[in-house]
Structures are given as C-alpha cells and as structure tokens.
mmCIF file of C-alpha atoms in Angstrom:
data_model
loop_
_atom_site.group_PDB
_atom_site.id
_atom_site.type_symbol
_atom_site.label_atom_id
_atom_site.label_comp_id
_atom_site.label_asym_id
_atom_site.label_seq_id
_atom_site.Cartn_x
_atom_site.Cartn_y
_atom_site.Cartn_z
ATOM 1 C CA MET F 1 1.076 209.009 -63.956
ATOM 2 C CA THR F 2 1.797 207.932 -60.330
ATOM 3 C CA PRO F 3 3.365 210.009 -57.930
ATOM 4 C CA THR F 4 6.388 207.653 -57.785
ATOM 5 C CA SER F 5 6.976 208.263 -61.376
ATOM 6 C CA THR F 6 10.595 209.410 -61.989
ATOM 7 C CA LEU F 7 11.688 212.671 -63.747
ATOM 8 C CA PRO F 8 13.331 210.809 -66.480
ATOM 9 C CA THR F 9 10.076 208.829 -67.065
ATOM 10 C CA ARG F 10 8.126 211.949 -67.209
ATOM 11 C CA LEU F 11 10.664 213.699 -69.504
ATOM 12 C CA ALA F 12 10.398 210.553 -71.654
ATOM 13 C CA PHE F 13 6.421 210.764 -71.829
ATOM 14 C CA ALA F 14 6.660 214.594 -72.425
ATOM 15 C CA ALA F 15 9.002 214.065 -75.399
ATOM 16 C CA ALA F 16 6.879 211.321 -76.905
ATOM 17 C CA ALA F 17 3.785 213.470 -76.610
ATOM 18 C CA LEU F 18 5.582 216.585 -78.129
ATOM 19 C CA ALA F 19 6.783 214.135 -80.948
ATOM 20 C CA ALA F 20 3.251 213.070 -81.740
ATOM 21 C CA LEU F 21 1.860 216.784 -81.742
ATOM 22 C CA ALA F 22 4.741 217.643 -84.012
ATOM 23 C CA GLY F 23 3.500 215.120 -86.430
ATOM 24 C CA CYS F 24 6.484 212.620 -85.993
ATOM 25 C CA ALA F 25 5.838 208.896 -86.011
ATOM 26 C CA THR F 26 8.793 208.752 -83.746
ATOM 27 C CA ALA F 27 11.197 211.284 -82.224
ATOM 28 C CA GLY F 28 13.415 210.403 -85.071
ATOM 29 C CA GLY F 29 11.480 211.479 -88.232
ATOM 30 C CA PRO F 30 8.357 212.916 -89.778
ATOM 31 C CA ALA F 31 5.217 210.908 -90.212
ATOM 32 C CA GLU F 32 3.848 210.194 -93.701
ATOM 33 C CA VAL F 33 0.298 210.824 -95.089
ATOM 34 C CA VAL F 34 -1.793 208.078 -94.097
ATOM 35 C CA ARG F 35 -4.635 206.825 -96.593
ATOM 36 C CA HIS F 36 -7.231 204.575 -95.204
ATOM 37 C CA LYS F 37 -9.053 202.461 -97.962
ATOM 38 C CA ILE F 38 -12.793 201.989 -97.999
ATOM 39 C CA PRO F 39 -13.149 198.482 -96.667
ATOM 40 C CA ASN F 40 -14.236 195.804 -99.122
ATOM 41 C CA SER F 41 -14.208 198.208 -101.997
ATOM 42 C CA SER F 42 -12.181 198.881 -105.069
ATOM 43 C CA PHE F 43 -13.873 202.389 -105.648
ATOM 44 C CA PRO F 44 -11.019 204.954 -106.324
ATOM 45 C CA ILE F 45 -11.139 207.193 -103.279
ATOM 46 C CA ALA F 46 -9.872 206.985 -99.882
ATOM 47 C CA ALA F 47 -12.372 206.682 -96.850
ATOM 48 C CA ALA F 48 -10.077 208.966 -94.806
ATOM 49 C CA ILE F 49 -6.776 210.588 -94.841
ATOM 50 C CA GLU F 50 -4.546 211.676 -91.858
ATOM 51 C CA VAL F 51 -2.255 214.550 -92.642
ATOM 52 C CA PRO F 52 0.729 214.960 -90.206
ATOM 53 C CA ALA F 53 1.096 218.245 -88.643
ATOM 54 C CA SER F 54 4.504 218.740 -90.099
ATOM 55 C CA ALA F 55 3.175 218.718 -93.612
ATOM 56 C CA THR F 56 2.000 221.792 -95.490
ATOM 57 C CA ARG F 57 -1.449 222.185 -96.923
ATOM 58 C CA VAL F 58 -1.650 223.411 -100.375
ATOM 59 C CA LEU F 59 -5.170 224.555 -101.507
ATOM 60 C CA LEU F 60 -5.915 225.027 -105.181
ATOM 61 C CA SER F 61 -8.794 227.178 -106.234
ATOM 62 C CA GLY F 62 -11.521 225.582 -108.250
ATOM 63 C CA LYS F 63 -10.355 224.797 -111.812
ATOM 64 C CA THR F 64 -12.617 224.722 -114.655
ATOM 65 C CA PRO F 65 -11.892 223.078 -118.271
ATOM 66 C CA PRO F 66 -9.634 224.942 -120.517
ATOM 67 C CA THR F 67 -10.273 226.036 -123.838
ATOM 68 C CA VAL F 68 -9.381 223.160 -126.331
ATOM 69 C CA ASP F 69 -11.127 224.352 -129.399
ATOM 70 C CA LYS F 70 -10.994 228.068 -130.110
ATOM 71 C CA THR F 71 -13.282 227.593 -133.253
ATOM 72 C CA LYS F 72 -16.128 227.040 -130.849
ATOM 73 C CA ALA F 73 -18.260 229.633 -129.161
ATOM 74 C CA PRO F 74 -17.304 230.397 -125.641
ATOM 75 C CA THR F 75 -20.843 229.289 -124.558
ATOM 76 C CA ASP F 76 -20.362 225.872 -126.320
ATOM 77 C CA PRO F 77 -19.283 222.857 -124.299
ATOM 78 C CA ALA F 78 -17.495 221.542 -127.280
ATOM 79 C CA ALA F 79 -14.982 224.579 -126.727
ATOM 80 C CA TYR F 80 -13.884 222.933 -123.336
ATOM 81 C CA GLY F 81 -13.728 219.309 -124.271
ATOM 82 C CA GLY F 82 -17.248 218.658 -124.956
ATOM 83 C CA ASP F 83 -18.966 216.009 -122.394
ATOM 84 C CA THR F 84 -18.246 215.500 -118.856
ATOM 85 C CA LYS F 85 -15.387 213.019 -119.562
ATOM 86 C CA GLY F 86 -13.626 215.487 -121.787
ATOM 87 C CA GLN F 87 -14.013 218.353 -119.498
ATOM 88 C CA THR F 88 -12.844 216.233 -116.473
ATOM 89 C CA ILE F 89 -9.683 215.262 -118.382
ATOM 90 C CA GLY F 90 -9.076 218.839 -119.203
ATOM 91 C CA VAL F 91 -9.393 220.118 -115.656
ATOM 92 C CA LEU F 92 -7.352 217.347 -114.109
ATOM 93 C CA LYS F 93 -4.755 217.879 -116.695
ATOM 94 C CA ALA F 94 -4.607 221.757 -115.757
ATOM 95 C CA ILE F 95 -4.605 220.594 -112.023
ATOM 96 C CA GLN F 96 -1.818 218.216 -112.848
ATOM 97 C CA GLU F 97 0.200 221.259 -114.533
ATOM 98 C CA GLN F 98 -0.418 223.612 -111.679
ATOM 99 C CA LEU F 99 0.687 221.238 -109.130
ATOM 100 C CA ALA F 100 3.885 220.473 -110.999
ATOM 101 C CA GLY F 101 4.569 224.305 -111.101
ATOM 102 C CA LEU F 102 4.292 224.043 -107.235
ATOM 103 C CA GLY F 103 6.624 221.012 -107.069
ATOM 104 C CA LEU F 104 3.887 218.616 -106.240
ATOM 105 C CA SER F 105 2.117 215.979 -108.218
ATOM 106 C CA MET F 106 -1.166 214.063 -108.218
ATOM 107 C CA LYS F 107 0.164 211.724 -105.651
ATOM 108 C CA ASP F 108 0.150 214.719 -103.237
ATOM 109 C CA VAL F 109 -3.622 215.246 -103.663
ATOM 110 C CA VAL F 110 -5.445 214.333 -100.642
ATOM 111 C CA LYS F 111 -8.700 216.097 -100.929
ATOM 112 C CA MET F 112 -11.037 216.706 -103.883
ATOM 113 C CA GLN F 113 -14.429 218.490 -104.299
ATOM 114 C CA VAL F 114 -15.988 217.972 -107.669
ATOM 115 C CA TYR F 115 -18.981 220.224 -108.928
ATOM 116 C CA LEU F 116 -20.794 218.671 -111.926
ATOM 117 C CA VAL F 117 -23.627 220.545 -113.890
ATOM 118 C CA GLY F 118 -26.385 218.541 -115.267
ATOM 119 C CA ASP F 119 -25.673 217.427 -118.716
ATOM 120 C CA PRO F 120 -28.483 218.524 -121.222
ATOM 121 C CA ALA F 121 -27.728 215.302 -123.231
ATOM 122 C CA LYS F 122 -28.375 213.306 -120.080
ATOM 123 C CA GLY F 123 -31.696 214.930 -119.094
ATOM 124 C CA GLY F 124 -30.262 217.278 -116.855
ATOM 125 C CA LYS F 125 -28.528 214.831 -114.567
ATOM 126 C CA MET F 126 -25.013 214.808 -113.801
ATOM 127 C CA ASP F 127 -22.813 212.597 -115.973
ATOM 128 C CA PHE F 128 -21.162 210.550 -113.029
ATOM 129 C CA ALA F 129 -20.003 207.798 -115.252
ATOM 130 C CA GLY F 130 -18.405 210.235 -117.803
ATOM 131 C CA PHE F 131 -16.777 212.035 -114.734
ATOM 132 C CA MET F 132 -15.467 208.625 -113.461
ATOM 133 C CA GLU F 133 -14.136 207.707 -116.929
ATOM 134 C CA GLY F 134 -12.137 210.892 -116.779
ATOM 135 C CA TYR F 135 -11.016 210.660 -113.141
ATOM 136 C CA THR F 136 -9.654 207.032 -113.495
ATOM 137 C CA GLN F 137 -7.290 208.096 -116.035
ATOM 138 C CA PHE F 138 -5.621 209.839 -113.076
ATOM 139 C CA PHE F 139 -6.515 208.254 -109.922
ATOM 140 C CA GLY F 140 -7.195 204.523 -109.158
ATOM 141 C CA ASP F 141 -4.325 202.774 -110.982
ATOM 142 C CA ALA F 142 -2.558 201.102 -108.208
ATOM 143 C CA ALA F 143 0.703 200.994 -110.504
ATOM 144 C CA LYS F 144 0.199 204.683 -111.908
ATOM 145 C CA GLN F 145 -1.443 206.232 -108.773
ATOM 146 C CA PRO F 146 -1.746 204.650 -105.681
ATOM 147 C CA GLY F 147 -2.341 207.594 -103.571
ATOM 148 C CA LEU F 148 -6.193 208.262 -103.575
ATOM 149 C CA PRO F 149 -7.732 211.317 -102.471
ATOM 150 C CA THR F 150 -10.739 211.702 -100.432
ATOM 151 C CA ARG F 151 -13.568 213.062 -102.503
ATOM 152 C CA SER F 152 -16.955 214.751 -102.568
ATOM 153 C CA THR F 153 -19.139 215.054 -105.791
ATOM 154 C CA PHE F 154 -22.008 217.274 -106.016
ATOM 155 C CA GLN F 155 -24.336 218.389 -108.870
ATOM 156 C CA VAL F 156 -24.837 222.044 -109.142
ATOM 157 C CA ALA F 157 -27.218 224.048 -110.874
ATOM 158 C CA ALA F 158 -24.460 225.954 -113.002
ATOM 159 C CA LEU F 159 -21.061 227.183 -113.036
ATOM 160 C CA ALA F 160 -19.613 230.500 -114.072
ATOM 161 C CA ASN F 161 -19.866 229.876 -117.723
ATOM 162 C CA PRO F 162 -23.088 227.987 -119.050
ATOM 163 C CA ALA F 163 -20.652 225.633 -121.155
ATOM 164 C CA TYR F 164 -18.789 224.144 -118.149
ATOM 165 C CA LEU F 165 -20.019 220.854 -116.858
ATOM 166 C CA VAL F 166 -17.050 220.512 -114.373
ATOM 167 C CA GLU F 167 -15.230 222.409 -111.834
ATOM 168 C CA ILE F 168 -12.747 220.511 -109.397
ATOM 169 C CA GLU F 169 -10.812 222.016 -106.355
ATOM 170 C CA VAL F 170 -8.100 220.044 -104.680
ATOM 171 C CA GLU F 171 -6.045 219.940 -101.479
ATOM 172 C CA ALA F 172 -2.507 218.536 -101.742
ATOM 173 C CA VAL F 173 0.211 218.158 -98.978
ATOM 174 C CA ARG F 174 3.589 218.938 -99.047
ATOM 175 C CA PRO F 175 5.699 216.680 -97.030
ATOM 176 C CA ALA F 176 7.889 218.067 -94.606
ATOM 177 C CA LYS F 177 11.621 217.832 -95.503
#
C-alpha cells in the first residue's frame, strides 16, 4: 500500500481481507470445501482438502465393527463381519448412520484415519486389498460419491477387542448456512 492510497481503497482492501479470513470466496457468500485430487492418479482419496473457516468441523470417535452375528463368540471376527472387507463395510455403514443422525452424509467426510489389525489369515499383515474392497463401496465412485476424503491407513498391533480388524475415525464438515 502506498502513502497515496485513498481511504476507500484501503477500506476495500480491508473488506476483502476480512472476507478471506471469514472463509468467504467473495464478500457475497461462503466458500465451499475444496478437494485437491492426487495428480495423475485414480486412487480414491484426496491429496489435500481446504475447509473454509465458516464451516463447522464434526469429529467422530473411532468406530469399530458392529455385531452382525450374535451366535458367534464376542472374540470371533465372524461376529463382526468376518474379514477386513466385511468389517470395513460394517464400520462405514455405522459411520454413515451416525452422520445421517447429525444431518450429514458421507459426502461431508473430509478426513479419515483407518486402523487395521494384521489378519491372521494373511500371515499377520493388514489386508489392505480387503479394506479397499469395502472402502470403494462408499468412496471413489464419481457418480455416487465424488467427494473423496484425505486418508491415512495404519497397521496396528491390536484394537480393544481381539476380534476387531478395523477401526475408523472420520472428520466431516458441516457447511455454513
């Protein structure tokens, strides 16, 4: 800014700066969540996401698979969907239901952290392929779900129940109204 700047120019500059800080794309309205794709990749996650300051972050605690077969022992993975794919589907359905109860949907998910236990049937290694088979039923289809979250996936030694192979926590964004 030069010393010859006029007061109206300074006020316009200040108004634009405040609008940007408030998460507005323009002084006329709220900005949208911006999802940056991974360059030259079709992998179903976002490389980065920008959340406007005007949006509300909604953090869900980690979800483990729900019981799907009550005839199985509570320490049997089959009680919770069996393998990593089945448990992933159960967890994501539970997350979808919780989000719906909050007036949100899977399209509002911007960040996901996935914890996978090594599958004994896979030599103690996480079943990433099985996880992806379940995950892509909810994310990655441009027609059903164009909004991809950022995501980290970790192999962990164990979860709260030895039968759990999957735990997922998510962050969603409630757009400003």
